[in-house]
Amino acid sequence: MNDLSGPGMPPPGCPAHNGGRPAPDAATRIPLYGPEFAARPQEYYEAMRAYGPAAPVELAPGVEATLVTDYAAALQVLQNPDVFTRDSRRWRALEDGTIPPDSPVLGMMGYRPNVLFTDGAEHLRLRQTIADSLSRIDAYRVGRHVERVSAYLADQFKHKGTVDLLNDYAKPLTFLVFNELFGASAEVGDRLIRGFTGIFDGVDAEAANQELAESLLQLVAQKRARPGDDITSWMLEHPAKLTDEEMLHQITILMGAGIEPERNLIANGLLLILSDERYFGGLYGGGLLVEDAINEVLWNSPPIANYATHFPVQDTDLAGVKLPAFSPVLISFAGANTDPALSASRQMLSKRAHLAWGAGPHACPVKDSASLVATTAIERLLNEIPDVELAVPADQLEWRPGVFHRALSTLPARFTPAQRQAAAAGATPAGRTSESGQAGNRAERKGWWSSFLTWWRA
C-alpha cells in the first residue's frame, strides 16, 4: 500500500493509518468530498478495503453512508431489489431531519418520480417504456449525427491551435447529440442546454430547474401535436401511456444521466489516449484502438464513480458488514471494478463484466449507444486534428471535486492551427474553416443547438 499519511491522503482514522488493518473505531467515517478525494480516489478505495467489502463514509458534512468497494458485494446489492430498495423517501436520516434540506447530495439522492427511484411494478412500467423506446435507436443514424456534430465543433476551434477538449468539445457534443435523439426544436434545444448547464454547473439552480421543466413540457407538447422519429415521440406512443408529468421526469433522468457521464467518458477517454503511448504515438505507434481506450476507462476511471443509492429494507449483513435498515448504501463502480480479487482475471473477462453501466434491474439501458457516441466522437476528433496533444502534463490536470463522478475540470490541448497546415501544404483554407472563429462566437450568442441546425442546413 502506498504511504497515505501525507497531505491529500485519507484522513486520520482511515485503515491506512493503522498499518492497513481496520481502525479501532470501525464507525470512523471517511469523507469523500473535497479536492483530496477528487485527486487520488483509488488510494481512498484501497484504504477502504481494510474495512471489508464496504466502508463507512461521509458523502457531505453530516451525510453518512456505506460505500461498497467489493465486486461480488456490489453485485449482491445491485441484483437484489427485494432486500435493497431505490426509493429514497425511505431514507431514515432524511425523514427525521438529520440531513439538512440544502445538502449538496440531495440533487442526486433525493427522491424524484422517475425510473431511477422506483421499484416493483411501477419501475417495470417506466423501465419498459424507456427500454422499448431506446431499442428503436438506429446505430447508423447516431454515428452519422455524432460525425456531423464533431465536424461542426472542430470547425469552431481548429484554426486556433488550442482547445479545451472537455468544455469546447465533449460537453457541447453530448448536448447536441441528445437534442437530436429527443427531437428538440431549435428553441427547445437551446433552452434544454441552458437548463441542464445551470444545474450541472450549480449556477442559479432554481432558475435552471424552472427553465428545464418548462422546456421539457414544451418538447412533450410539440411531440404530442407532431410526433417524429425520436425518443420523445416513441415514449409518448408507448402502450404505457405516460402522462406529461411522467414524461417530464423520465426525460429529465434520461438526459441528465446521459449528458454528464457521456461527456466525462469522452474526456477521460481522450486523456488516456493522449497520455498513454499504447494508444497514441510513442514507441508502440498507438497500437490500441479507441474502443480499447473506452473499455479501459470504464474499468479504471468510470465517469459515474460512486452512485446507485440503495436502502436495505431491514438490518442486513453484507459479507460481514452490518447495514442498518433504510441507511444509504452506494456502489463504488470505480472501487468494485478495481477490486484486487479481479486483478488476475480482469483482462480476461468480457468487456461487459465491468460495473460502469450498473447491473440488475436498474442497469443502464443504453450502454451500446453511449459507447458508440464516445468512440465516434474521439475517432472523429483525432481525424480532424491528427497532431492534437495535451497542453499540460496529465498529472497536473485538475479533477472536479464530487463524490459521484470522475470528471476533469478542463482538458487543455494544442495542435497545429488549420491555417498553418493549409499554408504548409500550399493550399488555401476552406471558407468554412476561415470563418470558424466567427461561427463559434455566433454559437455562443445564439445558442449551440440553433447554431448547429443553421450550420447543418446550410
XYZ file of C-alpha atoms in Angstrom:
458
model
C 0.000 0.000 0.000
C 1.201 3.481 -0.757
C 2.155 5.806 2.082
C -1.133 7.590 2.761
C -0.016 9.734 5.677
C 0.884 12.905 3.798
C -1.221 15.836 2.559
C -4.128 14.873 0.361
C -4.293 11.342 1.733
C -7.186 9.624 3.524
C -7.893 11.280 6.863
C -6.789 10.076 10.295
C -8.888 7.127 11.423
C -8.770 5.556 7.975
C -7.346 1.979 7.990
C -4.350 3.268 6.051
C -3.160 4.971 9.213
C -3.265 1.712 11.150
C -0.853 -0.442 9.228
C -3.526 -1.492 6.754
C -5.688 -3.016 9.499
C -9.223 -1.839 10.286
C -9.289 1.213 12.503
C -10.040 0.516 16.185
C -13.249 2.520 15.801
C -14.976 0.863 12.874
C -17.553 3.659 12.834
C -14.935 6.218 11.785
C -16.188 7.656 8.519
C -14.023 8.581 5.565
C -15.007 11.919 3.970
C -15.341 11.707 0.185
C -15.813 15.386 -0.553
C -13.093 17.901 -1.276
C -10.111 18.052 -3.632
C -8.098 15.319 -1.883
C -10.527 12.554 -2.795
C -11.028 14.007 -6.284
C -7.293 13.996 -6.942
C -6.492 10.448 -5.744
C -9.674 8.381 -5.367
C -8.051 4.991 -5.935
C -5.900 5.453 -2.839
C -9.062 6.039 -0.840
C -10.677 2.904 -2.279
C -7.556 0.917 -1.456
C -7.661 2.170 2.125
C -11.388 1.431 2.461
C -10.858 -2.230 1.616
C -9.330 -2.784 5.043
C -12.873 -2.400 6.414
C -14.074 -5.318 4.291
C -16.370 -5.262 1.243
C -17.898 -1.927 2.274
C -16.717 1.064 4.292
C -18.384 3.813 6.358
C -18.124 7.134 4.518
C -19.359 10.704 4.714
C -20.715 11.971 1.395
C -21.110 15.574 2.570
C -20.999 17.185 6.010
C -23.452 15.235 8.151
C -24.443 12.756 5.415
C -23.425 9.241 6.433
C -23.457 6.257 4.101
C -21.808 2.934 3.312
C -19.733 2.569 0.152
C -19.359 -0.885 -1.425
C -15.919 -1.416 -2.998
C -16.031 -5.205 -3.416
C -17.124 -6.523 -6.814
C -19.106 -9.530 -5.549
C -20.785 -7.495 -2.810
C -21.702 -4.798 -5.331
C -23.472 -7.385 -7.489
C -25.276 -8.687 -4.416
C -26.720 -5.228 -3.761
C -27.462 -4.381 -7.390
C -29.232 -7.666 -8.139
C -31.442 -7.974 -5.046
C -34.272 -5.409 -5.205
C -36.269 -7.311 -2.568
C -33.557 -6.577 0.006
C -32.381 -3.164 -1.241
C -34.886 -0.530 -2.355
C -34.079 2.509 -4.511
C -36.886 4.660 -3.068
C -35.072 7.406 -1.145
C -38.307 8.504 0.523
C -37.471 5.667 2.936
C -34.107 7.226 3.855
C -34.408 7.335 7.638
C -31.938 10.188 8.268
C -33.711 12.338 5.688
C -37.135 11.584 7.148
C -36.118 12.506 10.704
C -34.449 15.781 9.644
C -30.845 14.716 10.241
C -29.971 15.570 6.636
C -30.219 19.337 6.056
C -32.627 20.283 3.252
C -29.873 22.194 1.459
C -27.396 19.273 1.488
C -25.495 19.175 -1.818
C -26.122 15.433 -2.231
C -29.899 15.712 -2.416
C -29.809 16.650 -6.088
C -28.514 13.141 -6.804
C -30.035 11.210 -3.889
C -33.350 12.943 -3.163
C -36.495 11.240 -4.439
C -37.884 12.045 -7.872
C -40.805 10.203 -9.502
C -38.701 8.593 -12.196
C -37.469 5.125 -13.087
C -34.303 5.518 -11.008
C -36.122 5.820 -7.674
C -38.893 3.254 -8.169
C -39.170 -0.472 -7.544
C -41.527 -3.301 -8.411
C -44.431 -2.888 -10.815
C -44.054 0.887 -11.178
C -40.386 0.536 -12.009
C -41.195 -2.164 -14.562
C -43.833 0.038 -16.242
C -41.478 3.011 -16.554
C -38.462 0.884 -17.427
C -40.332 -0.944 -20.193
C -41.420 2.345 -21.750
C -37.849 3.586 -21.767
C -36.251 0.321 -22.884
C -38.737 -0.204 -25.734
C -38.231 3.356 -26.950
C -34.444 3.264 -26.730
C -34.385 -0.044 -28.610
C -35.630 1.831 -31.673
C -32.470 3.960 -31.889
C -30.648 3.314 -35.148
C -26.890 2.970 -34.597
C -26.047 4.215 -38.093
C -28.123 7.345 -37.578
C -26.443 8.026 -34.224
C -22.992 7.569 -35.687
C -23.701 9.910 -38.594
C -25.070 12.576 -36.280
C -22.036 12.372 -33.988
C -19.833 12.811 -37.048
C -21.749 15.924 -38.097
C -21.607 17.419 -34.619
C -17.903 16.634 -34.316
C -17.167 18.352 -37.632
C -19.208 21.379 -36.544
C -17.425 21.720 -33.207
C -13.978 21.212 -34.697
C -14.873 23.959 -37.147
C -15.213 26.339 -34.204
C -11.684 25.882 -32.868
C -9.353 24.160 -35.329
C -7.959 27.475 -36.579
C -6.870 28.465 -33.055
C -4.232 25.863 -32.199
C -5.586 25.368 -28.673
C -8.788 23.915 -27.267
C -10.329 22.708 -24.034
C -11.375 19.246 -25.145
C -13.830 18.927 -22.264
C -15.681 22.239 -22.302
C -15.291 23.104 -26.008
C -15.787 19.629 -27.430
C -17.083 16.801 -25.202
C -19.578 18.971 -23.324
C -21.365 20.629 -26.278
C -21.163 17.431 -28.329
C -23.250 15.467 -25.836
C -25.856 18.236 -25.656
C -26.149 18.396 -29.430
C -26.373 14.622 -29.821
C -29.062 14.277 -27.140
C -31.103 17.139 -28.593
C -31.184 15.266 -31.886
C -32.143 11.951 -30.288
C -35.039 13.530 -28.365
C -36.226 15.575 -31.342
C -35.754 19.043 -29.845
C -36.643 22.073 -31.958
C -34.175 24.954 -32.175
C -35.851 26.944 -29.403
C -36.448 23.994 -27.086
C -32.945 22.640 -27.631
C -31.308 25.924 -26.634
C -33.479 26.090 -23.507
C -32.638 22.496 -22.580
C -28.930 23.251 -22.833
C -29.279 26.356 -20.656
C -31.313 24.451 -18.083
C -29.044 21.446 -17.813
C -25.907 23.609 -17.864
C -27.222 25.665 -14.971
C -27.973 22.520 -12.968
C -24.670 20.789 -13.720
C -22.627 23.928 -13.036
C -24.623 24.952 -9.962
C -25.390 28.404 -11.381
C -28.793 29.691 -10.176
C -30.106 26.159 -9.808
C -33.678 27.277 -9.078
C -33.956 29.239 -12.312
C -32.217 26.430 -14.218
C -34.670 23.867 -12.850
C -37.606 26.031 -13.878
C -36.282 26.552 -17.403
C -35.555 22.852 -17.750
C -39.057 21.842 -16.642
C -40.719 24.401 -18.915
C -38.626 23.398 -21.926
C -39.309 19.686 -21.413
C -43.055 20.255 -21.121
C -42.827 22.329 -24.303
C -40.995 19.449 -26.011
C -43.650 16.949 -24.902
C -46.452 19.232 -26.114
C -44.782 19.624 -29.510
C -44.361 15.871 -29.897
C -47.940 15.120 -28.854
C -49.077 17.500 -31.587
C -46.490 16.468 -34.206
C -44.812 13.111 -33.474
C -41.444 12.490 -35.055
C -38.765 9.854 -35.382
C -37.291 10.421 -31.932
C -37.216 9.069 -28.379
C -39.776 11.562 -27.051
C -42.348 10.563 -29.665
C -41.672 6.847 -29.174
C -42.222 7.163 -25.421
C -45.483 9.040 -25.987
C -46.657 6.311 -28.386
C -45.894 3.519 -25.910
C -48.850 1.483 -24.563
C -47.921 2.544 -21.015
C -49.452 5.961 -21.860
C -47.227 8.149 -19.687
C -48.725 11.469 -18.598
C -46.997 14.761 -19.337
C -45.739 14.854 -15.747
C -44.344 11.336 -16.031
C -42.739 12.202 -19.355
C -41.095 15.255 -17.788
C -39.434 13.191 -15.077
C -38.383 10.289 -17.314
C -36.801 12.549 -19.948
C -35.042 14.519 -17.214
C -33.368 11.389 -15.862
C -32.593 10.032 -19.332
C -30.915 13.230 -20.487
C -29.357 14.118 -17.151
C -27.987 10.625 -16.594
C -26.692 10.587 -20.154
C -25.192 14.002 -20.804
C -22.915 14.363 -17.768
C -21.465 10.810 -17.819
C -21.138 10.799 -21.614
C -19.073 13.967 -21.767
C -16.835 12.669 -18.971
C -16.447 9.323 -20.736
C -15.292 11.163 -23.869
C -12.931 13.422 -21.916
C -11.481 10.592 -19.821
C -11.010 8.542 -22.980
C -9.199 11.405 -24.701
C -6.989 11.885 -21.660
C -5.973 8.221 -21.717
C -5.279 8.220 -25.450
C -3.263 11.444 -25.373
C -1.221 10.476 -22.319
C -0.555 6.766 -22.899
C 1.792 5.740 -25.695
C -0.035 2.423 -26.063
C -2.793 4.404 -27.764
C -1.274 7.458 -29.392
C 2.210 7.530 -30.899
C 5.180 6.765 -28.694
C 7.326 3.670 -29.125
C 4.350 1.483 -29.943
C 2.880 3.733 -32.604
C -0.540 3.830 -30.996
C -1.320 0.145 -31.437
C -4.509 0.033 -29.378
C -7.871 1.224 -30.633
C -10.256 3.882 -29.357
C -12.650 1.101 -28.350
C -9.900 -0.328 -26.149
C -9.423 3.067 -24.510
C -13.143 3.396 -23.780
C -13.173 -0.068 -22.260
C -10.146 0.755 -20.103
C -11.789 3.968 -18.880
C -14.965 2.095 -17.988
C -12.899 -0.345 -15.946
C -10.472 2.053 -14.262
C -11.954 5.553 -14.388
C -15.730 5.275 -14.953
C -17.444 8.669 -15.302
C -20.008 7.708 -12.644
C -17.650 6.547 -9.919
C -19.963 6.133 -6.919
C -23.747 6.045 -7.079
C -26.695 3.609 -7.389
C -28.017 4.524 -3.947
C -29.859 1.659 -2.245
C -31.574 1.361 1.128
C -31.772 -2.001 2.928
C -35.377 -2.673 3.902
C -34.213 -4.206 7.190
C -30.968 -4.534 9.137
C -28.775 -6.503 6.761
C -25.428 -8.267 6.844
C -23.393 -7.738 3.662
C -20.498 -10.203 3.781
C -19.807 -9.305 7.403
C -20.625 -5.589 7.187
C -23.689 -4.503 9.167
C -26.060 -2.264 7.211
C -28.775 -0.514 9.249
C -32.252 -0.511 7.729
C -33.036 2.450 5.460
C -29.498 3.851 5.558
C -27.906 4.722 2.196
C -25.655 2.140 0.572
C -23.796 3.333 -2.531
C -21.926 1.261 -5.076
C -18.386 2.330 -5.902
C -18.245 1.339 -9.543
C -14.652 2.579 -9.637
C -13.730 0.677 -6.473
C -15.509 -2.557 -7.440
C -14.013 -2.534 -10.928
C -10.521 -2.333 -9.409
C -11.208 -4.918 -6.710
C -7.900 -6.815 -6.178
C -9.864 -10.058 -6.308
C -10.305 -9.377 -10.034
C -6.708 -8.381 -10.744
C -5.561 -11.743 -12.081
C -8.510 -12.364 -14.372
C -9.950 -8.918 -15.063
C -8.440 -8.502 -18.521
C -9.640 -11.985 -19.455
C -13.238 -11.141 -18.626
C -15.763 -9.931 -21.137
C -15.645 -6.222 -21.784
C -19.118 -6.086 -20.314
C -18.011 -7.568 -16.985
C -17.214 -4.169 -15.501
C -19.906 -2.434 -13.457
C -19.657 1.011 -15.044
C -23.124 0.508 -16.562
C -24.531 -0.940 -13.336
C -26.212 -4.344 -13.074
C -29.572 -5.814 -12.160
C -32.978 -4.216 -12.814
C -31.556 -0.676 -12.857
C -28.668 -1.317 -15.264
C -28.117 1.316 -17.952
C -30.484 0.557 -20.853
C -28.480 2.422 -23.472
C -24.867 1.341 -22.928
C -24.283 0.353 -26.557
C -25.344 3.754 -27.868
C -23.304 5.520 -25.182
C -20.190 3.581 -26.173
C -20.844 4.321 -29.856
C -21.161 8.067 -29.211
C -17.924 8.196 -27.202
C -15.953 6.083 -29.651
C -17.154 8.007 -32.702
C -16.575 11.390 -31.034
C -12.974 10.521 -30.211
C -12.215 8.952 -33.591
C -13.614 11.950 -35.471
C -11.652 14.418 -33.360
C -8.393 12.556 -33.967
C -9.159 12.521 -37.698
C -9.951 16.256 -37.731
C -6.882 17.193 -35.658
C -4.336 14.384 -36.028
C -1.494 16.155 -34.202
C -3.502 17.098 -31.098
C -1.639 16.687 -27.805
C -2.104 17.626 -24.160
C -1.125 21.202 -23.372
C -0.112 20.309 -19.786
C 1.235 17.110 -18.222
C -1.519 14.648 -17.352
C -0.586 14.635 -13.669
C -1.182 18.392 -13.481
C -4.791 18.241 -14.633
C -7.452 19.187 -12.093
C -10.349 16.883 -11.248
C -13.696 18.279 -10.163
C -14.473 17.575 -6.510
C -17.522 15.413 -6.029
C -18.471 12.044 -4.632
C -20.457 10.737 -7.558
C -18.384 11.444 -10.665
C -14.873 11.103 -12.034
C -14.693 14.294 -14.043
C -11.976 16.636 -15.204
C -12.361 20.389 -14.756
C -10.642 21.072 -18.075
C -8.659 19.158 -20.698
C -6.406 21.696 -22.442
C -4.809 20.582 -25.705
C -2.795 22.108 -28.532
C -2.257 21.362 -32.200
C -1.191 22.957 -35.455
C -3.840 25.526 -36.466
C -5.738 24.712 -39.640
C -4.460 27.795 -41.485
C -0.869 26.852 -40.806
C -1.467 23.318 -42.026
C -3.072 24.591 -45.206
C -0.308 27.139 -45.804
C 2.360 24.464 -45.357
C 0.601 22.373 -47.984
C 0.380 25.321 -50.349
C -3.413 25.357 -50.140
C -5.987 27.956 -49.224
C -8.095 27.204 -46.129
C -11.684 26.323 -46.898
C -14.201 29.100 -46.431
C -15.917 27.359 -43.563
C -12.642 26.948 -41.664
C -11.586 30.557 -42.180
C -14.878 31.676 -40.650
C -14.770 29.283 -37.706
C -13.956 31.916 -35.153
C -16.994 33.933 -36.210
C -19.106 30.770 -36.144
C -18.002 29.997 -32.602
C -18.975 33.473 -31.462
C -22.355 33.141 -33.144
C -22.948 29.808 -31.407
C -22.278 31.368 -28.017
C -24.666 34.257 -28.697
C -27.454 32.387 -30.464
C -27.344 29.024 -28.675
C -25.416 25.874 -29.545
C -28.360 23.865 -30.849
C -29.919 26.533 -33.050
C -26.455 27.489 -34.339
C -25.688 23.876 -35.197
C -29.007 23.484 -37.018
C -28.306 26.640 -39.013
C -24.814 25.369 -39.897
C -26.096 21.943 -40.902
C -28.981 23.202 -43.026
C -26.596 25.497 -44.868
